[in-house]
C-alpha atoms as one frame of an Amber mdcrd trajectory, in Angstrom:
protein
  -0.048   0.415  -0.045   1.216   3.628  -1.090   0.717   6.058   1.699   1.645
  10.186   0.150   4.803   9.297  -2.689   6.619   6.494  -0.792   7.806   4.581
  -3.536  10.575   2.487  -2.843  13.790   3.511  -1.643  17.677   1.726  -1.446
  17.252   1.742   2.426  14.134   0.123   2.118  15.458  -2.970  -0.092  17.665
  -3.451   2.024  16.197  -3.631   5.706  12.989  -5.917   3.732  16.161  -9.034
   1.644  15.453 -11.221   2.618  16.838 -13.784  -0.236  14.463 -15.528  -1.288
  13.700 -16.987  -4.502  12.512 -13.878  -6.259  15.290 -12.007  -4.044  13.524
  -9.852  -1.651  10.151 -10.318  -2.530   8.307  -7.810   0.777  10.159  -4.700
  -1.446   8.475  -5.735  -4.446   4.915  -7.383  -2.796   4.373  -3.339  -0.953
   6.611  -1.436  -3.403   5.102  -3.435  -6.994   7.892  -2.402  -8.860  11.604
  -0.507  -9.380  10.577   3.377  -8.767  12.861   6.679  -9.403  14.387   6.840
  -6.163  15.323   3.143  -6.027  16.771   3.590  -9.779  19.089   6.136  -8.765
  19.427   4.658  -5.072  21.119   1.383  -6.216  24.640   1.156  -5.842  26.190
   0.388  -8.517  27.828  -3.047  -7.686  23.752  -4.331  -7.306  22.095  -3.344
 -10.607  22.503  -6.622 -12.393  20.705  -8.188  -9.472  18.292  -5.807  -8.263
  16.647  -5.636 -12.035  17.240 -10.036 -12.219  15.107  -9.962  -8.968  12.348
  -7.827  -9.822  12.236  -9.563 -13.236  11.884 -12.528 -11.818   9.414 -11.604
  -9.017   7.475 -10.147 -11.772   7.120 -12.905 -13.911   6.990 -15.993 -11.921
   8.778 -19.291 -12.345   5.953 -20.856 -14.702   5.608 -20.566 -18.412   2.531
 -19.911 -19.560   1.460 -17.629 -21.786   0.345 -15.185 -18.795   4.480 -15.372
 -18.216   5.133 -14.564 -21.586   2.193 -11.268 -21.923   4.246 -10.532 -18.720
   7.963 -10.594 -19.375   7.008  -8.606 -23.123   5.409  -5.510 -21.342   8.768
  -4.738 -18.933  10.929  -2.741 -19.965  13.668  -3.546 -22.786  16.830  -3.226
 -20.682  15.031  -5.610 -18.110  13.930  -8.397 -20.137  16.993  -8.296 -21.744
  18.999  -8.453 -18.021  17.162 -11.077 -16.747  17.367 -13.320 -19.898  21.206
 -13.316 -19.261  20.851 -13.646 -15.568  19.158 -16.881 -15.990  21.363 -17.821
 -19.051  24.033 -17.896 -17.122  22.324 -19.590 -14.139  21.629 -22.606 -15.988
  25.388 -22.305 -18.004  26.959 -22.278 -14.947  24.584 -24.715 -12.715  24.586
 -27.485 -15.594  25.983 -25.993 -18.710  24.267 -25.661 -22.342  22.774 -28.630
 -22.059  20.420 -27.709 -19.013  20.295 -24.594 -20.511  18.474 -26.451 -23.563
  16.189 -28.134 -21.281  15.526 -26.322 -18.666  14.632 -22.507 -20.575  15.208
 -23.410 -24.523  12.762 -21.524 -25.404  14.505 -17.822 -24.542  17.140 -19.189
 -27.012  16.268 -16.719 -29.739  15.506 -12.818 -27.225  18.680 -14.036 -26.139
  20.961 -14.187 -28.950  19.158 -10.487 -28.674  19.957  -9.036 -25.603  23.904
 -10.503 -25.617  24.087  -8.111 -28.308  21.670  -5.316 -26.348  24.984  -5.544
 -24.362  27.235  -6.176 -26.177  28.477  -9.836 -25.089  30.389 -10.455 -28.125
  32.231 -13.772 -26.820  28.508 -15.374 -25.841  26.751 -14.264 -28.187  29.478
 -16.498 -30.553  28.582 -19.204 -27.720  24.872 -19.438 -28.049  24.466 -18.803
 -32.113  27.565 -21.874 -32.271  25.250 -23.896 -30.796  22.340 -22.549 -31.958
  24.188 -23.464 -35.543  24.984 -27.695 -33.987  21.103 -27.801 -33.387  19.966
 -26.838 -36.260  21.761 -29.427 -37.839  19.889 -31.845 -36.547  16.472 -29.818
 -36.390  14.328 -27.976 -39.143  14.407 -25.018 -36.964  10.560 -24.141 -37.807
   9.938 -26.958 -35.479  12.643 -25.713 -32.561   9.484 -24.446 -30.288   7.709
 -27.378 -30.631  10.409 -30.234 -30.179  11.684 -27.216 -27.208   8.429 -27.971
 -25.230   7.769 -31.356 -25.919  12.222 -31.195 -25.043  12.859 -33.585 -27.685
  15.863 -30.978 -29.075  18.831 -33.788 -30.419  21.015 -32.442 -27.340  21.997
 -36.019 -26.726  23.452 -36.255 -31.165  25.482 -32.659 -29.452  26.306 -33.241
 -25.958  30.214 -33.177 -26.445  30.048 -30.675 -29.055  28.226 -28.606 -26.239
  30.626 -29.500 -22.780  33.397 -27.778 -25.508  30.904 -25.005 -25.316  30.266
 -25.303 -21.759  34.456 -25.172 -21.168  34.588 -22.111 -22.942  31.386 -20.582
 -20.982  33.227 -21.692 -18.000  36.443 -19.274 -18.481  34.397 -16.795 -18.608
  35.426 -14.365 -21.290  33.560 -11.403 -20.506  32.250 -10.687 -16.840  28.967
 -10.094 -17.604  27.917  -8.363 -13.290  31.317  -5.173 -14.161  29.305  -4.892
 -17.928  25.329  -4.832 -17.310  26.000  -2.818 -14.329  28.192  -0.477 -16.156
  25.201  -0.462 -18.378  22.530  -0.186 -16.268  24.341   2.657 -13.752  24.055
   5.017 -17.530  20.648   4.083 -18.371  19.516   4.565 -14.629  16.371   6.088
 -15.927  15.117   3.172 -18.434  14.486   1.226 -15.009  12.011   3.126 -13.541
   7.994   0.675 -13.421   6.111   2.867 -11.936   6.050   7.158 -11.552
């Protein structure tokens, strides 16, 4: 509930930070978005984390049309930040095979996000993984095969493992690059006025 012009700030965010599934669920329930004050006050080192947490909170964690619609309603900068957070988490947790098993449906939007932030080396990794899949399927059937978990990942396991190794070298520092970009574009983070 809002009292006057209280739309939330960094001090309140920190005080409510409980590290729940969505980072700071209590804050998002109370304030419903990123205010101009919060966008201005978030320390640069926390921008990537806070934007990811907010975006995860907004869209939830189910795969359906409602989630997709909520995702599309997020500002582009928040969508791409969240996608890169998902990508980074999945690859670190189980490699490209896990990425495709769990959230492969985001791969084409992720390509745009990597380009958006200038993460060229990671875009090359994703492009390579897509080209491996394209050699084995009609790409027009990609989403159908992905939703049925029928992508030919076993056939390309060795190649995906090589991409995993290249990813684990961390050719680009996501946190540093994204925090820097978000810091220069704080006005684009505002979701409530």
